[in-house]
Amino acid sequence: MSEPRSSESGFPIKGVYTQADLPEDLPDRLGGPGEFPYTRGVYSTMYTSRPWTMRQYAGFGTATESNARYHQLLRAGTMGLSVAFDLPTQMGYDSDDPIAHGEVGKVGVAIDSIEDMRLLFDGIPLDKVSTSMTINAPGSVLLLLYQLVAEEAGVPGAALNGTIQNDILKEYIARGTYIFPPKPSLRLVADTFAYCRAEVPKWNTISISGYHMAEAGATPAQEIAFTLANGVEYVRAALAAGLAVDDFAPRLSFFFVARTTLLEEVAKFRAARRIWARLMRDEFGAKNPKSMMLRFHTQTAGVQLTAQQPEVNLVRVAIQGLGAVLGGTQSLHTNSFDEAIALPTEKAARLALRTQQVLAYETDLTATVDPFAGSYVVEAMTAEIEAAVVELMERVADHGSVVDAIEAGFQKREIEQSAYQMAQEIDSGERVVVGLNRFTVDADEPYEPLRVDPTIEAAQAERLAKLRVERDNAAVERALGELRAAAEGTANVLHPMKEALRSRATVGEVCGTLRQVWGTYRPSDRF
């Protein structure tokens, strides 16, 4: 008999599962749909009453170009927008800053001021769409710009629905688009929680993300463990800032990957809900059921897409999307088949959305809740992942806190070891990647990728120059001074930040003001 295959998380997968593999306390671990510990889903009806929110992540070049793509997606039937920002915006630099040279509009849309945000959402009913923004260090800045544009259109903050990623801890672990040191960064997160509770109450103030750790090589167990550990750190930061757990926890959300290993991914999502529910109830004393519900967005695994035979990615994405749905996601982005080559073309983005629509409307996935409940293999895998996640979270806690573990390089080192092992398995052929190391062809068919206009950087610089001439620069300086004073003290920085942005201060100027007070993080810095 051949050796048992190992899961992505490292436990052996049996050739046959039986009732003996089920946990003895399975009824307590399951509960009902919409009931503690939410293993079977956070809502009692799940997709039987309405499907998940179908988001498509888009953003490239100028705000005008991205706006056109959003209108195309809305016409195609997408239910929510998901904004990609370019690297200068993610790092809090204006497009005309020397450090931004060569990166403007490349991996997302360039947003320098309220004028760009107006163009980005021109003609889009912000009281009717849900918008997710993948932005972290300057997440509060982009949220305030969105709120200001909505107010100009007569849409109050109370009517806005959406999410900012705002997850800075994972940036120190896996991605690197941080600005400030961890302590002021956590303060900014807590200030955003408090601001949104009063001003934008339906907004999800953070999307605690395992996706980028998974893309860096984390196993499913590592993805969940390090993400939930970060979630615990955010809860503690908010409590330390004087917020009550049930005042902010219902607006916490999460962001995970969906891989092609469908059964393990389904089990992963179910285990994550169960662990989070118990943490919030037992460790933090949450009373509101919504505080215990792990609600999450899923994106299919970009790292598993190949530039070789790219059409095969359509199959991969369909399987990944199926896993996310069977796992109970609240919203889903399906990657375009050409993303391993370049920014998605319009046709590829539409096909990605159609993948979700087929899952929702042509299959019977929406007919019943949690169809894998009681499955010998899935329940056994759920218990295996749960145990592995809890053990990893305890290892993080042994360092003192998440930030202490980050400083020690623990999470980064664990992920790098997993990524190295995976690369070795692909290189040796032990891990099959169709079209890459098996079932290859001599030459792929020609493909014409979407190309970003190289003149965007100059055009953005011209817009910024015009903005600085036309605005009331004295008013901008006063507003930035008030922001600086708040950052030096203990007041919530989002209120003066909003006024600075209203006066047409730029993203770079706002982030630069905070840099002057809080400093810039370097990996060698001590916390």
Coordinates of C-alpha atoms in Angstrom, one line a residue:
M1 CA 0.0 0.0 0.0
S2 CA 1.3 3.5 -0.9
E3 CA 2.2 6.0 1.8
P4 CA -0.7 8.2 2.9
R5 CA -0.8 11.6 1.3
S6 CA -0.1 14.6 3.5
S7 CA -2.4 17.5 3.7
E8 CA -1.2 21.1 3.0
S9 CA -1.1 21.6 6.8
G10 CA 1.0 18.5 7.4
F11 CA -1.3 15.8 8.8
P12 CA -1.8 12.5 6.9
I13 CA -4.9 12.1 4.7
K14 CA -6.4 8.6 5.1
G15 CA -7.5 6.6 2.1
V16 CA -10.8 5.9 3.9
Y17 CA -12.5 7.7 6.7
T18 CA -15.1 6.1 8.9
Q19 CA -17.3 7.0 11.8
A20 CA -14.5 6.2 14.2
D21 CA -12.6 9.2 12.8
L22 CA -15.3 11.7 14.0
P23 CA -14.6 13.6 17.2
E24 CA -16.6 12.2 20.2
D25 CA -18.0 15.6 21.0
L26 CA -19.0 16.4 17.4
P27 CA -22.5 17.7 18.3
D28 CA -21.0 20.3 20.6
R29 CA -18.3 21.2 18.0
L30 CA -21.0 21.6 15.3
G31 CA -24.0 23.4 16.7
G32 CA -26.6 24.5 14.1
P33 CA -26.2 26.9 11.3
G34 CA -26.2 30.4 12.7
E35 CA -25.6 29.0 16.2
F36 CA -22.5 28.9 18.5
P37 CA -19.8 27.9 17.7
Y38 CA -20.8 28.7 14.0
T39 CA -19.0 25.7 12.5
R40 CA -21.9 25.3 10.1
G41 CA -22.0 28.9 9.1
V42 CA -22.6 32.3 10.7
Y43 CA -26.2 32.6 9.4
S44 CA -29.0 30.1 9.8
T45 CA -30.1 30.2 6.2
M46 CA -26.7 31.0 4.5
Y47 CA -27.1 30.9 0.7
T48 CA -30.7 29.5 0.7
S49 CA -32.0 33.0 1.1
R50 CA -29.4 34.9 -0.9
P51 CA -26.0 34.0 -2.4
W52 CA -22.7 35.3 -1.2
T53 CA -21.6 38.8 -2.3
M54 CA -19.8 38.5 -5.6
R55 CA -16.8 40.9 -5.7
Q56 CA -14.3 41.5 -8.4
Y57 CA -11.0 43.0 -7.4
A58 CA -10.1 45.8 -9.9
G59 CA -8.0 48.9 -10.1
F60 CA -5.3 50.0 -12.5
G61 CA -3.8 53.1 -14.1
T62 CA -5.9 56.2 -13.5
A63 CA -9.1 56.6 -11.5
T64 CA -11.0 57.2 -14.8
E65 CA -9.8 53.8 -16.2
S66 CA -10.7 52.0 -13.1
N67 CA -14.1 53.7 -12.9
A68 CA -14.8 52.4 -16.4
R69 CA -13.9 48.8 -15.3
Y70 CA -16.2 49.1 -12.3
H71 CA -19.2 50.1 -14.5
Q72 CA -18.4 47.1 -16.7
L73 CA -18.4 44.8 -13.7
L74 CA -21.7 46.3 -12.3
R75 CA -23.3 45.8 -15.7
A76 CA -22.1 42.2 -15.8
G77 CA -23.9 41.6 -12.5
T78 CA -21.2 41.9 -9.8
M79 CA -22.7 42.8 -6.4
G80 CA -19.7 44.5 -4.8
L81 CA -16.6 46.4 -5.8
S82 CA -13.1 45.6 -4.6
V83 CA -10.4 48.3 -5.1
A84 CA -6.8 47.6 -5.8
F85 CA -4.4 50.5 -5.2
D86 CA -1.0 51.1 -6.7
L87 CA 2.1 50.7 -4.5
P88 CA 2.7 54.5 -3.9
T89 CA -0.8 54.8 -2.6
Q90 CA -0.4 51.7 -0.4
M91 CA 2.8 53.2 1.0
G92 CA 1.3 56.7 1.5
Y93 CA 3.3 58.5 -1.2
D94 CA 1.9 60.9 -3.9
S95 CA 2.4 60.0 -7.5
D96 CA 5.0 62.8 -8.0
D97 CA 7.2 61.7 -5.1
P98 CA 10.6 60.5 -6.4
I99 CA 10.1 57.2 -4.6
A100 CA 7.0 56.5 -6.6
H101 CA 8.8 56.7 -9.9
G102 CA 8.0 53.7 -12.1
E103 CA 5.2 52.3 -9.9
V104 CA 2.4 54.8 -10.5
G105 CA -0.8 52.9 -11.6
K106 CA 1.1 49.6 -12.1
V107 CA -0.6 47.2 -9.7
G108 CA -3.6 49.2 -8.9
V109 CA -5.2 52.6 -9.2
A110 CA -3.3 55.8 -8.2
I111 CA -5.2 57.9 -5.6
D112 CA -3.5 61.1 -4.6
S113 CA -6.4 63.3 -3.4
I114 CA -10.2 63.7 -3.1
E115 CA -10.2 64.6 -6.8
D116 CA -9.0 61.1 -7.8
M117 CA -11.5 59.5 -5.5
R118 CA -14.3 61.5 -7.1
L119 CA -13.3 60.2 -10.5
L120 CA -12.9 56.6 -9.2
F121 CA -16.5 56.4 -8.1
D122 CA -18.1 58.8 -10.6
G123 CA -21.7 57.6 -11.4
I124 CA -21.6 54.7 -8.9
P125 CA -24.4 54.6 -6.3
L126 CA -22.4 54.4 -3.1
D127 CA -25.6 53.8 -1.0
K128 CA -26.3 50.7 -3.1
V129 CA -23.0 49.0 -3.7
S130 CA -20.6 47.4 -1.1
T131 CA -17.0 48.5 -1.6
S132 CA -14.0 46.7 -0.3
M133 CA -10.6 48.5 -0.3
T134 CA -7.4 46.6 -0.1
I135 CA -5.4 49.2 1.8
N136 CA -3.6 48.9 5.1
A137 CA -1.2 51.5 6.5
P138 CA -3.2 54.4 5.0
G139 CA -6.5 52.6 5.2
S140 CA -8.1 55.3 7.3
V141 CA -7.1 57.9 4.8
L142 CA -8.8 56.2 1.8
L143 CA -11.9 55.4 3.9
L144 CA -12.2 59.1 4.7
L145 CA -11.8 60.1 1.1
Y146 CA -14.6 57.6 0.2
Q147 CA -16.8 59.0 2.9
L148 CA -16.2 62.6 1.7
V149 CA -17.1 61.7 -1.9
A150 CA -20.2 59.9 -0.7
E151 CA -21.2 63.0 1.4
E152 CA -20.8 65.2 -1.7
A153 CA -23.2 62.8 -3.5
G154 CA -25.7 63.2 -0.6
V155 CA -25.0 59.7 0.8
P156 CA -24.5 59.8 4.6
G157 CA -21.9 57.7 6.4
A158 CA -24.7 55.6 8.0
A159 CA -25.7 54.4 4.5
L160 CA -22.2 53.2 3.4
N161 CA -21.4 49.5 3.3
G162 CA -17.9 48.1 2.8
T163 CA -14.6 47.1 4.2
I164 CA -11.1 48.5 4.5
Q165 CA -8.4 45.9 5.0
N166 CA -6.6 48.0 7.6
D167 CA -4.6 44.9 8.7
I168 CA -1.2 46.2 9.5
L169 CA 0.2 43.3 11.5
K170 CA 0.2 40.9 8.5
E171 CA 2.3 43.6 6.6
Y172 CA 5.1 43.0 9.0
I173 CA 4.8 39.3 8.6
A174 CA 4.3 38.7 4.9
R175 CA 3.7 41.7 2.6
G176 CA 5.8 44.7 3.6
T177 CA 3.5 47.7 2.8
Y178 CA 3.8 49.2 6.3
I179 CA 4.6 52.8 7.1
F180 CA 4.7 53.4 10.8
P181 CA 6.0 51.3 13.7
P182 CA 3.5 48.8 15.2
K183 CA 2.4 50.8 18.3
P184 CA 1.2 53.9 16.5
S185 CA -0.1 51.7 13.7
L186 CA -2.3 49.8 16.2
R187 CA -3.4 53.1 17.6
L188 CA -4.5 54.2 14.1
V189 CA -6.5 50.9 13.8
A190 CA -8.2 51.5 17.2
D191 CA -9.0 55.1 16.2
T192 CA -10.6 53.8 13.1
F193 CA -12.8 51.4 15.1
A194 CA -14.0 54.2 17.3
Y195 CA -14.6 56.7 14.4
C196 CA -16.5 54.2 12.3
R197 CA -18.7 53.1 15.2
A198 CA -20.0 56.7 15.4
E199 CA -19.7 57.9 11.8
V200 CA -19.9 54.9 9.5
P201 CA -21.6 52.2 11.6
K202 CA -22.2 49.6 8.9
W203 CA -18.6 49.7 7.7
N204 CA -16.3 46.7 8.4
T205 CA -13.4 48.5 10.0
I206 CA -10.8 45.8 9.4
S207 CA -10.3 42.7 7.2
I208 CA -7.9 40.6 9.2
S209 CA -6.0 38.9 6.4
G210 CA -4.5 35.5 6.0
Y211 CA -4.6 35.7 2.2
H212 CA -1.2 37.4 1.8
M213 CA 0.4 35.0 4.3
A214 CA -0.9 32.1 2.2
E215 CA 0.4 33.7 -1.0
A216 CA 3.8 33.9 0.7
G217 CA 3.7 30.1 1.4
A218 CA 1.8 29.6 4.6
T219 CA 0.0 26.3 5.0
P220 CA -3.8 26.4 5.8
A221 CA -3.1 25.9 9.5
Q222 CA -0.5 28.7 9.5
E223 CA -2.8 31.0 7.6
I224 CA -5.6 30.6 10.1
A225 CA -3.4 30.5 13.2
F226 CA -1.4 33.7 12.4
T227 CA -4.5 35.5 11.2
L228 CA -6.6 34.7 14.3
A229 CA -3.6 35.6 16.5
N230 CA -3.5 39.0 14.8
G231 CA -7.2 39.3 15.4
V232 CA -6.7 38.7 19.1
E233 CA -4.0 41.5 19.1
Y234 CA -6.4 44.0 17.4
V235 CA -9.1 43.1 20.0
R236 CA -6.7 43.8 22.8
A237 CA -5.6 47.1 21.2
A238 CA -9.2 48.2 21.0
L239 CA -9.9 47.2 24.6
A240 CA -6.8 49.0 25.8
A241 CA -8.1 52.1 24.0
G242 CA -11.2 52.0 26.1
L243 CA -13.7 50.4 23.6
A244 CA -16.1 47.7 24.8
V245 CA -15.7 44.4 23.0
D246 CA -19.3 44.3 21.8
D247 CA -19.0 47.8 20.5
F248 CA -16.5 47.0 17.8
A249 CA -16.2 43.2 17.5
P250 CA -19.4 42.8 15.3
R251 CA -17.6 44.9 12.6
L252 CA -14.5 42.8 12.5
S253 CA -14.1 40.7 9.3
F254 CA -11.5 38.3 7.9
F255 CA -9.9 37.6 4.5
F256 CA -8.7 34.1 3.5
V257 CA -7.5 32.3 0.4
A258 CA -9.1 29.4 -1.3
R259 CA -6.7 26.8 -2.7
T260 CA -7.4 23.8 -5.0
T261 CA -7.1 21.4 -2.1
L262 CA -10.9 21.6 -1.8
L263 CA -11.6 19.3 1.2
E264 CA -8.9 20.8 3.4
E265 CA -10.0 24.3 2.5
V266 CA -13.6 23.6 3.5
A267 CA -12.4 22.1 6.8
K268 CA -10.1 25.2 7.3
F269 CA -12.9 27.6 7.1
R270 CA -15.1 25.6 9.5
A271 CA -12.3 25.3 12.0
A272 CA -11.6 29.0 11.9
R273 CA -15.2 29.9 12.7
R274 CA -15.2 27.5 15.7
I275 CA -11.9 28.8 17.2
W276 CA -12.9 32.5 16.8
A277 CA -16.3 32.0 18.4
R278 CA -14.8 30.4 21.5
L279 CA -12.0 33.0 21.8
M280 CA -14.4 35.9 21.7
R281 CA -16.8 34.3 24.2
D282 CA -14.4 32.7 26.6
E283 CA -11.3 35.0 26.5
F284 CA -12.9 38.4 25.8
G285 CA -16.4 37.9 27.4
A286 CA -18.4 38.9 24.3
K287 CA -22.1 38.7 24.8
N288 CA -23.4 39.8 21.4
P289 CA -23.6 36.8 19.1
K290 CA -22.3 39.0 16.2
S291 CA -19.1 39.5 18.1
M292 CA -18.5 35.8 18.0
M293 CA -19.2 35.3 14.3
L294 CA -16.2 35.0 12.0
R295 CA -17.4 36.6 8.8
F296 CA -14.9 36.4 5.9
H297 CA -14.2 37.3 2.3
T298 CA -12.4 34.8 0.2
Q299 CA -10.1 35.3 -2.9
T300 CA -9.0 32.4 -5.0
A301 CA -5.3 31.5 -4.8
G302 CA -3.4 33.8 -7.2
V303 CA -0.2 32.0 -6.2
Q304 CA -1.5 28.7 -7.7
L305 CA -2.1 30.3 -11.1
T306 CA 0.4 29.6 -13.9
A307 CA 1.6 31.6 -16.8
Q308 CA 1.9 28.3 -18.7
Q309 CA -1.3 27.2 -20.4
P310 CA -3.2 30.0 -18.6
E311 CA -6.6 28.7 -19.7
V312 CA -6.1 25.9 -17.2
N313 CA -6.5 28.6 -14.5
L314 CA -10.2 28.7 -15.3
V315 CA -10.5 25.2 -14.0
R316 CA -8.4 26.0 -10.9
V317 CA -10.4 29.1 -10.1
A318 CA -13.7 27.2 -10.4
I319 CA -12.5 24.5 -7.9
Q320 CA -11.1 27.2 -5.5
G321 CA -14.4 29.1 -5.7
L322 CA -16.3 25.9 -5.0
G323 CA -14.2 25.4 -1.9
A324 CA -14.9 28.9 -0.6
V325 CA -18.6 28.5 -1.1
L326 CA -18.8 25.0 0.5
G327 CA -16.7 26.5 3.4
G328 CA -19.3 29.3 4.0
T329 CA -17.7 32.5 2.7
Q330 CA -19.7 35.7 2.9
S331 CA -18.1 37.2 -0.2
L332 CA -15.9 36.0 -3.0
H333 CA -13.5 37.2 -5.6
T334 CA -12.5 34.8 -8.3
N335 CA -9.2 35.5 -10.0
S336 CA -9.0 36.0 -13.7
F337 CA -7.2 33.3 -15.7
D338 CA -4.6 35.7 -17.0
E339 CA -3.4 37.2 -13.7
A340 CA -0.2 35.2 -13.6
I341 CA 0.8 37.2 -16.8
A342 CA -0.5 40.7 -16.3
L343 CA -3.5 42.8 -15.1
P344 CA -6.7 41.1 -16.2
T345 CA -8.3 42.0 -19.5
E346 CA -12.0 42.9 -19.5
K347 CA -12.9 39.5 -21.0
A348 CA -10.9 37.6 -18.4
A349 CA -12.5 39.6 -15.5
R350 CA -15.9 38.9 -16.9
L351 CA -15.2 35.2 -17.2
A352 CA -14.1 35.2 -13.5
L353 CA -17.4 36.7 -12.5
R354 CA -19.3 34.3 -14.7
T355 CA -17.6 31.5 -12.7
Q356 CA -19.2 32.7 -9.5
Q357 CA -22.6 33.1 -11.3
V358 CA -22.5 29.5 -12.5
L359 CA -21.8 28.3 -9.0
A360 CA -24.6 30.4 -7.6
Y361 CA -27.3 29.9 -10.2
E362 CA -26.6 26.6 -12.1
T363 CA -25.5 24.3 -9.3
D364 CA -27.5 23.2 -6.2
L365 CA -24.9 24.7 -3.8
T366 CA -27.4 27.3 -2.6
A367 CA -30.2 24.8 -1.9
T368 CA -28.9 23.7 1.5
V369 CA -26.6 24.9 4.3
D370 CA -23.2 23.3 5.0
P371 CA -23.6 20.2 2.9
F372 CA -20.4 18.6 4.3
A373 CA -21.6 18.6 7.9
G374 CA -21.2 15.1 9.4
S375 CA -18.8 14.0 6.6
Y376 CA -16.3 11.6 8.0
V377 CA -13.4 13.2 6.1
V378 CA -14.4 16.8 6.5
E379 CA -15.2 16.6 10.2
A380 CA -12.0 14.7 10.9
M381 CA -10.0 17.3 8.9
T382 CA -11.7 20.1 10.7
A383 CA -10.7 18.7 14.0
E384 CA -7.1 18.2 12.7
I385 CA -6.8 21.7 11.5
E386 CA -8.4 23.1 14.7
A387 CA -5.8 21.3 16.8
A388 CA -2.9 22.5 14.6
V389 CA -4.1 26.1 14.6
V390 CA -4.5 26.2 18.4
E391 CA -1.0 24.8 18.9
L392 CA 0.5 27.4 16.6
M393 CA -1.4 30.2 18.3
E394 CA 0.0 29.0 21.6
R395 CA 3.5 29.2 20.1
V396 CA 2.8 32.8 19.1
A397 CA 1.5 33.6 22.6
D398 CA 4.7 32.0 24.1
H399 CA 6.6 35.0 22.7
G400 CA 4.5 37.4 24.8
S401 CA 2.3 38.9 22.1
V402 CA 2.0 38.9 18.3
V403 CA 4.3 41.9 18.0
D404 CA 6.9 40.2 20.1
A405 CA 6.6 37.1 17.8
I406 CA 6.9 39.3 14.8
E407 CA 10.0 41.0 16.2
A408 CA 11.5 37.5 16.8
G409 CA 10.7 36.6 13.2
F410 CA 8.6 33.6 14.2
Q411 CA 5.7 33.9 11.8
K412 CA 7.9 34.9 8.9
R413 CA 10.3 32.1 9.5
E414 CA 7.6 29.5 9.7
I415 CA 6.0 30.7 6.5
E416 CA 9.3 30.8 4.7
Q417 CA 10.1 27.2 5.7
S418 CA 6.7 26.1 4.3
A419 CA 7.3 28.0 1.1
Y420 CA 10.7 26.5 0.7
Q421 CA 9.4 23.0 1.2
M422 CA 6.6 23.6 -1.4
A423 CA 9.1 24.9 -3.9
Q424 CA 11.3 21.8 -3.5
E425 CA 8.3 19.6 -4.0
I426 CA 7.3 21.4 -7.2
D427 CA 10.9 21.3 -8.5
S428 CA 11.2 17.6 -7.8
G429 CA 7.9 16.8 -9.4
E430 CA 6.5 15.4 -6.1
R431 CA 3.9 18.2 -6.2
V432 CA 2.1 18.2 -9.6
V433 CA 1.3 21.5 -11.2
V434 CA -0.5 20.9 -14.5
G435 CA 1.2 22.6 -17.4
L436 CA 4.3 23.6 -15.3
N437 CA 6.0 20.3 -14.3
R438 CA 3.7 17.8 -15.9
F439 CA 1.4 17.7 -18.9
T440 CA 3.4 20.5 -20.6
V441 CA 3.2 21.7 -24.2
D442 CA 6.1 22.8 -26.4
A443 CA 4.7 26.4 -26.7
D444 CA 1.7 28.2 -25.4
E445 CA -0.7 30.1 -27.7
P446 CA 0.1 33.8 -28.1
Y447 CA -1.6 36.0 -25.5
E448 CA -2.0 39.8 -25.6
P449 CA -1.9 41.1 -22.0
L450 CA -3.5 44.3 -20.7
R451 CA -0.9 47.1 -20.7
V452 CA -0.8 50.1 -18.5
D453 CA -0.3 53.5 -20.2
P454 CA 3.2 54.6 -19.4
T455 CA 2.2 58.3 -19.4
I456 CA 0.0 57.9 -16.3
E457 CA 2.8 59.0 -13.9
A458 CA 3.3 62.3 -15.8
A459 CA -0.5 62.9 -16.0
Q460 CA -0.9 62.3 -12.2
A461 CA 2.0 64.7 -11.5
E462 CA 0.3 67.4 -13.6
R463 CA -3.0 66.9 -11.7
L464 CA -1.1 67.2 -8.4
A465 CA 0.6 70.4 -9.6
K466 CA -2.7 71.9 -10.6
L467 CA -4.3 70.9 -7.3
R468 CA -1.6 72.6 -5.3
V469 CA -2.0 75.8 -7.2
E470 CA -5.8 76.0 -7.0
R471 CA -6.4 74.9 -3.4
D472 CA -6.2 77.1 -0.3
N473 CA -2.8 76.1 0.8
A474 CA -3.1 78.1 4.1
A475 CA -6.2 76.0 5.0
V476 CA -4.3 72.9 4.1
E477 CA -1.4 73.8 6.4
R478 CA -3.8 74.6 9.3
A479 CA -5.6 71.3 8.9
L480 CA -2.3 69.4 8.7
G481 CA -1.2 71.2 11.8
E482 CA -4.3 70.1 13.7
L483 CA -3.7 66.5 12.5
R484 CA -0.1 66.7 13.8
A485 CA -1.3 67.9 17.2
A486 CA -3.8 65.0 17.4
A487 CA -1.1 62.5 16.5
E488 CA 1.2 64.0 19.2
G489 CA -1.5 63.7 21.8
T490 CA -4.3 61.1 22.5
A491 CA -7.2 62.5 20.4
N492 CA -8.7 60.4 17.6
V493 CA -6.7 61.4 14.5
L494 CA -9.4 60.6 12.0
H495 CA -11.4 63.8 12.7
P496 CA -8.6 66.2 11.8
M497 CA -7.5 63.9 9.1
K498 CA -10.9 64.1 7.4
E499 CA -10.8 67.9 7.5
A500 CA -7.3 67.9 6.0
L501 CA -8.5 65.7 3.1
R502 CA -11.6 67.9 2.7
S503 CA -9.3 70.9 2.2
R504 CA -7.6 68.9 -0.6
A505 CA -4.5 67.8 1.3
T506 CA -3.0 64.8 -0.5
V507 CA -2.6 61.2 0.7
G508 CA 1.2 61.8 0.7
E509 CA 0.9 65.0 2.8
V510 CA -1.4 63.4 5.4
C511 CA 0.8 60.3 5.7
G512 CA 3.9 62.5 5.7
T513 CA 2.5 64.5 8.6
L514 CA 2.0 61.3 10.6
R515 CA 5.5 60.1 9.6
Q516 CA 6.9 63.3 11.2
V517 CA 5.3 62.4 14.5
W518 CA 5.3 58.6 14.6
G519 CA 8.4 57.8 12.5
T520 CA 8.8 55.1 9.8
Y521 CA 9.2 51.4 10.6
R522 CA 12.4 49.6 9.6
P523 CA 12.5 45.8 10.0
S524 CA 15.6 46.1 12.2
D525 CA 13.8 48.5 14.6
R526 CA 12.7 47.4 18.0
F527 CA 9.1 47.9 19.0

